[in-house]
PDB file of C-alpha atoms in Angstrom:
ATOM      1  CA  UNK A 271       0.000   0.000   0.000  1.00 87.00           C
ATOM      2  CA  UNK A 272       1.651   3.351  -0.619  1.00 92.00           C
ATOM      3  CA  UNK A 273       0.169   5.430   1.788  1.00 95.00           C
ATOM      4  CA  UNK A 274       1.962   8.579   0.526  1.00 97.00           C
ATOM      5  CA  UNK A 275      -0.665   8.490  -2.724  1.00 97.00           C
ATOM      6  CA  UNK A 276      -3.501   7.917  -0.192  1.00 97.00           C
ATOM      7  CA  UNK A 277      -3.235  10.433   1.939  1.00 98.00           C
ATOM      8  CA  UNK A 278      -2.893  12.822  -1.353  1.00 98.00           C
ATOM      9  CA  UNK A 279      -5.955  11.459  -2.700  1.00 98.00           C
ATOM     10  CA  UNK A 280      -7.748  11.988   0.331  1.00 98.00           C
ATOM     11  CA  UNK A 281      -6.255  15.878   0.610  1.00 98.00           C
ATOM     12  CA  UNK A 282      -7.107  17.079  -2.966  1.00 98.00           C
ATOM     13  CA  UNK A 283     -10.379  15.758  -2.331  1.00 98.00           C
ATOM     14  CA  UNK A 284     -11.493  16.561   0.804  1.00 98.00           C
ATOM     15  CA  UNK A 285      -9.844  20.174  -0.392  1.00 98.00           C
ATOM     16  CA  UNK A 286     -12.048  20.418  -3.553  1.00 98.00           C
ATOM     17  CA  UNK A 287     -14.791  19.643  -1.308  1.00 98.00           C
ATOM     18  CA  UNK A 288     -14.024  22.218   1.063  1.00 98.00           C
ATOM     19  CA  UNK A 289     -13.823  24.909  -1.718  1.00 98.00           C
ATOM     20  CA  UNK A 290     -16.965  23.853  -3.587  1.00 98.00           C
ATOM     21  CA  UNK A 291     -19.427  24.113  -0.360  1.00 98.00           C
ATOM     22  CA  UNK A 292     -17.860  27.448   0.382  1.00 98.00           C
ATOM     23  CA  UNK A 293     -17.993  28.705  -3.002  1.00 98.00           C
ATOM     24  CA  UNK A 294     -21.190  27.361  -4.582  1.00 98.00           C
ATOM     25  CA  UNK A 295     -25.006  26.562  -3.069  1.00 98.00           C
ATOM     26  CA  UNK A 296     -26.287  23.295  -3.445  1.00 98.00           C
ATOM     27  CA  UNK A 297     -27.441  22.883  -7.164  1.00 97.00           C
ATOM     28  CA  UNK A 298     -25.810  25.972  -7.942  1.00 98.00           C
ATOM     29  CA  UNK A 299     -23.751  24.969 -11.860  1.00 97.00           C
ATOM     30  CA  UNK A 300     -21.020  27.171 -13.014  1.00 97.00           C
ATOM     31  CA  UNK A 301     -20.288  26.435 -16.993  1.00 97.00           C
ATOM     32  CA  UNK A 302     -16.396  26.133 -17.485  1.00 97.00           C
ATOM     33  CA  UNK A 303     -17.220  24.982 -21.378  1.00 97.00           C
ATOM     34  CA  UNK A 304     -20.878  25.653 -21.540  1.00 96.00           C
ATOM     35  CA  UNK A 305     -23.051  22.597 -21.716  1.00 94.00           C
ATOM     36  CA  UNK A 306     -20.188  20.634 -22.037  1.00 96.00           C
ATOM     37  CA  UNK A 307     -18.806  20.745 -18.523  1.00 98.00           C
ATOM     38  CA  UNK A 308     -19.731  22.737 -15.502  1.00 98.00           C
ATOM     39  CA  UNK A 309     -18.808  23.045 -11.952  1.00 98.00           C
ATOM     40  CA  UNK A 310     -22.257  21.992  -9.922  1.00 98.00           C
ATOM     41  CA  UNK A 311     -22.485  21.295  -6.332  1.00 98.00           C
ATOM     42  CA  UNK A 312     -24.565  17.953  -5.561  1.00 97.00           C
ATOM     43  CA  UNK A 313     -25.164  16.253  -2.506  1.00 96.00           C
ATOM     44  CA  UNK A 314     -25.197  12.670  -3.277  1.00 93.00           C
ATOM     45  CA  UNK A 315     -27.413  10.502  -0.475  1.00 90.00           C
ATOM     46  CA  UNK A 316     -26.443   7.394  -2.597  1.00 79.00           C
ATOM     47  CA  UNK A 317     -24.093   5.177  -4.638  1.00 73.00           C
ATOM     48  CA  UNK A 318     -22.904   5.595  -8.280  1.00 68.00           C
ATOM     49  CA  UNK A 319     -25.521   6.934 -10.334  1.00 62.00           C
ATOM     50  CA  UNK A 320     -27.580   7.456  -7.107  1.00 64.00           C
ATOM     51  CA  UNK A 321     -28.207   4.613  -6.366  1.00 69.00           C
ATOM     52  CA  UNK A 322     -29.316   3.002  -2.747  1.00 71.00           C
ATOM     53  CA  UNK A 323     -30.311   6.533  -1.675  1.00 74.00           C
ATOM     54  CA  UNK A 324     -30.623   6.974   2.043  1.00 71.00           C
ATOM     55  CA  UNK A 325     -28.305   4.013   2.844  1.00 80.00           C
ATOM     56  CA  UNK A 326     -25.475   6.025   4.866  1.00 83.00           C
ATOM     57  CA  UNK A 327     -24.953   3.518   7.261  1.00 89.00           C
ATOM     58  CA  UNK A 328     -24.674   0.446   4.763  1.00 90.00           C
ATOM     59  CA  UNK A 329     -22.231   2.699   2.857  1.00 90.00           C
ATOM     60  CA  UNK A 330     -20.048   3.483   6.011  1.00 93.00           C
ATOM     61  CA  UNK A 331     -19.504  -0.357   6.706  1.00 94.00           C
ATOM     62  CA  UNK A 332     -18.958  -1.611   3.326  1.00 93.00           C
ATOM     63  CA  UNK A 333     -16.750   1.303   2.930  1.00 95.00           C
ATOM     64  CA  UNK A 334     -14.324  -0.164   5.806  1.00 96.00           C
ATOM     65  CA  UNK A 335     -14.655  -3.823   5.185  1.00 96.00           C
ATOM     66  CA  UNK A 336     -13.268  -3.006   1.516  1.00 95.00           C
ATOM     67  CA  UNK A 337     -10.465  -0.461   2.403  1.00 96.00           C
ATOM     68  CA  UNK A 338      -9.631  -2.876   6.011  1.00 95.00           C
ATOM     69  CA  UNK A 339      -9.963  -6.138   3.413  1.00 94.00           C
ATOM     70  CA  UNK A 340      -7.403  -4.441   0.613  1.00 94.00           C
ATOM     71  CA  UNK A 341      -5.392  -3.104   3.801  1.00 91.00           C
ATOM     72  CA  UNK A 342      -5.350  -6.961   4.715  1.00 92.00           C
ATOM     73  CA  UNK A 343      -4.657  -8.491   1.754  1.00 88.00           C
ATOM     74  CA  UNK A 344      -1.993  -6.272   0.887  1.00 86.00           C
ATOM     75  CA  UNK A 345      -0.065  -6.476   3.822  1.00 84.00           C
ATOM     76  CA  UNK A 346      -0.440 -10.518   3.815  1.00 85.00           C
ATOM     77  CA  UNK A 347       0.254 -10.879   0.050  1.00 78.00           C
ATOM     78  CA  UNK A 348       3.451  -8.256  -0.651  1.00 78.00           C
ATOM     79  CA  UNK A 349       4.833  -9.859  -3.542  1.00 77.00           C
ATOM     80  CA  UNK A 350       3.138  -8.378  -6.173  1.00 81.00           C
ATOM     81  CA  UNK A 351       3.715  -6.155  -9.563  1.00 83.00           C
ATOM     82  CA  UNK A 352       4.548  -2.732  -8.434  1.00 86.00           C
ATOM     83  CA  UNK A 353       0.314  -1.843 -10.257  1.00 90.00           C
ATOM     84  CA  UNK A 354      -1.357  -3.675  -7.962  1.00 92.00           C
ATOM     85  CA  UNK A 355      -0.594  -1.756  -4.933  1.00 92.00           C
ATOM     86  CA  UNK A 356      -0.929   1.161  -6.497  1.00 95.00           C
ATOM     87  CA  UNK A 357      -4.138   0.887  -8.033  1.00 96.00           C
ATOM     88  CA  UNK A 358      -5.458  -0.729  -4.800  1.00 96.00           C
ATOM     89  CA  UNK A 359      -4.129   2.966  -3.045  1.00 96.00           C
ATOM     90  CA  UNK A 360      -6.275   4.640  -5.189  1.00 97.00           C
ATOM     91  CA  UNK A 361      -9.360   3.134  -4.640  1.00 97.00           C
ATOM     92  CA  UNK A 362      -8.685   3.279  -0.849  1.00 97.00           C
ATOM     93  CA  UNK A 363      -7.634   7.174  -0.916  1.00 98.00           C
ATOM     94  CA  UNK A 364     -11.307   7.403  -2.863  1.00 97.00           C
ATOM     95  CA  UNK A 365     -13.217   5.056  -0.591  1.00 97.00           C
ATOM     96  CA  UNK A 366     -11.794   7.054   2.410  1.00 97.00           C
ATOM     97  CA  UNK A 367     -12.480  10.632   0.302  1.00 98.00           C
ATOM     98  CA  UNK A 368     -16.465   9.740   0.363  1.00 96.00           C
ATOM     99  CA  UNK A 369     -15.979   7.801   3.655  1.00 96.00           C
ATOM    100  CA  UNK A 370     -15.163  11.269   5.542  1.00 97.00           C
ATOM    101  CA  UNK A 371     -18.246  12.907   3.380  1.00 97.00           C
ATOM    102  CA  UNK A 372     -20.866  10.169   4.459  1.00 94.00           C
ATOM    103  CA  UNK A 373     -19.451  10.136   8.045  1.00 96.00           C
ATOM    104  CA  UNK A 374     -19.031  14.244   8.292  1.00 96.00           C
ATOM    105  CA  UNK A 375     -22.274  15.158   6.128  1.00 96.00           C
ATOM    106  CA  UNK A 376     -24.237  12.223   5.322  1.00 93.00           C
ATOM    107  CA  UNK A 377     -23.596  12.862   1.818  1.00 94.00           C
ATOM    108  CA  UNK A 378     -21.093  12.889  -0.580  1.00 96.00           C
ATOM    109  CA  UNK A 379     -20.104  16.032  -1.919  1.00 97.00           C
ATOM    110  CA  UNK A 380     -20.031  16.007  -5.986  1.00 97.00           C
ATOM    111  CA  UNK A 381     -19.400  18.626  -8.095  1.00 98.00           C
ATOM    112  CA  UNK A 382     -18.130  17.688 -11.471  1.00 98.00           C
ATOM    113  CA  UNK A 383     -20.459  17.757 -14.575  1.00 98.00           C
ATOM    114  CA  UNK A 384     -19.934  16.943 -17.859  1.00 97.00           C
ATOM    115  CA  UNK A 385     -23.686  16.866 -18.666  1.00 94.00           C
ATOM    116  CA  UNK A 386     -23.643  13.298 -20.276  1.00 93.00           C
ATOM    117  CA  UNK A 387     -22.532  11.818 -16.773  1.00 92.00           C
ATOM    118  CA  UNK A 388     -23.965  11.836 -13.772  1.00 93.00           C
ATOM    119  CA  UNK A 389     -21.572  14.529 -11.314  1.00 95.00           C
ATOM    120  CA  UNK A 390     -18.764  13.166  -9.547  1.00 96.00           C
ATOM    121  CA  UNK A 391     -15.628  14.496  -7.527  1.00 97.00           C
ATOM    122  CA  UNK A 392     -11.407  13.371  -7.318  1.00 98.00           C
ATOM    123  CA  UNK A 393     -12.359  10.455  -4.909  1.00 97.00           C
ATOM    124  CA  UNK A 394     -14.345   9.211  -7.634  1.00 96.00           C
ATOM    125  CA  UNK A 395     -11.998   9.657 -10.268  1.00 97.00           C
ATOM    126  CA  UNK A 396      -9.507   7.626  -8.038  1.00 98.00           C
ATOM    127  CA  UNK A 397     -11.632   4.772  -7.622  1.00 96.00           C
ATOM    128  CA  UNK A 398     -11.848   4.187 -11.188  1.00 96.00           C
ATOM    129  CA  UNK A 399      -8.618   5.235 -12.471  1.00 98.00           C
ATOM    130  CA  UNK A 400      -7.532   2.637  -9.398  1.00 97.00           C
ATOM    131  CA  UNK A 401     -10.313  -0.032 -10.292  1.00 96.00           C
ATOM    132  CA  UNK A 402      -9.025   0.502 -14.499  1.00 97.00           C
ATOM    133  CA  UNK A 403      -5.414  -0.233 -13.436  1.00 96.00           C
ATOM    134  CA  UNK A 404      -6.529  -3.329 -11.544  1.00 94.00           C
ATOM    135  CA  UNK A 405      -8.269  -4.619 -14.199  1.00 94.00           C
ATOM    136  CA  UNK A 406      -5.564  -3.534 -16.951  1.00 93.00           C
ATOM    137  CA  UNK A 407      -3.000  -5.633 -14.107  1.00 92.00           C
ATOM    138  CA  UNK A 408      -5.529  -8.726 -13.885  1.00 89.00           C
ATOM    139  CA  UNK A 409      -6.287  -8.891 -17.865  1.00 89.00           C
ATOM    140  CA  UNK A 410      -2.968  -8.324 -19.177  1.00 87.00           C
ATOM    141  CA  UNK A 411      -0.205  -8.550 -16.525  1.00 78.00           C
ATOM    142  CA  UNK A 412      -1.441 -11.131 -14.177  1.00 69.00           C
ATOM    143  CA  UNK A 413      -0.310 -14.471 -16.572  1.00 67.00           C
ATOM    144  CA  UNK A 414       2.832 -12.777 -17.254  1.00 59.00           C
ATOM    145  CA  UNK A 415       3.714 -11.643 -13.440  1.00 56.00           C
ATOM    146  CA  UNK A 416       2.916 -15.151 -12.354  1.00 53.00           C
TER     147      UNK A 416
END
């Protein structure tokens, strides 16, 4: 686990959070590139896509038995390619991101909108550029690592 990248993830976006609620209103939308992408304060009560809305609590304990299971398996299983850890960072420095929001707020602050997606934030981004990697690792690397 590289805990350096973690705690980065979890500063950029807890500080883009920060800056959003003190800068917009909720459903407030700022066009950078009109109708192409905007900056627009959300306050997501669910999952991905808002999904399971109202589940806070169900969201708070999955969120730590995933990051304390990857914690877990990382630190019993070190021999790995050099991706695997670091994709698995990223989607704990995101899980922890929206952990603090759902914990703190009982919602996730989201604020980035491209209009065909729904809004999302950098702990988002993390998890998937972390979950992307993983795959990429798994799919490609994983018969030649082994």
């Amino acid at each position: 686990m590289n805990y350096l990248l973690v705690l980065l993830i979890v500063i950029l976006d807890q500080a883009s959070k920060v800056m959003v609620q003190s800068k917009f209103l909720v459903n407030e939308s700022v066009p950078i590139i009109k109708n192409i992408f905007h900056l627009t304060y959300v306050q997501n009560v669910g999952a991905a896509f808002g999904i399971l809305k109202n589940q806070k609590m169900f969201f708070i304990l999955m969120t730590i038995f995933v990051i304390g299971g990857i914690v877990l398996f990382l630190h019993k299983h070190k021999n790995w390619h050099k991706l695997v850890p670091y994709s698995l960072s990223l989607i704990v420095g995101g899980a922890i991101g929206n952990l603090i929001d759902r914990v703190r707020l009982g919602y996730v602050v989201d604020f980035f909108d491209f209009r065909i997606w729904p809004v999302f934030n950098i702990a988002d981004i993390s998890i998937v550029v972390g979950a992307v990697l993983l795959s990429y690792y798994l799919i490609f690397l994983d018969k030649v690592h082994n």
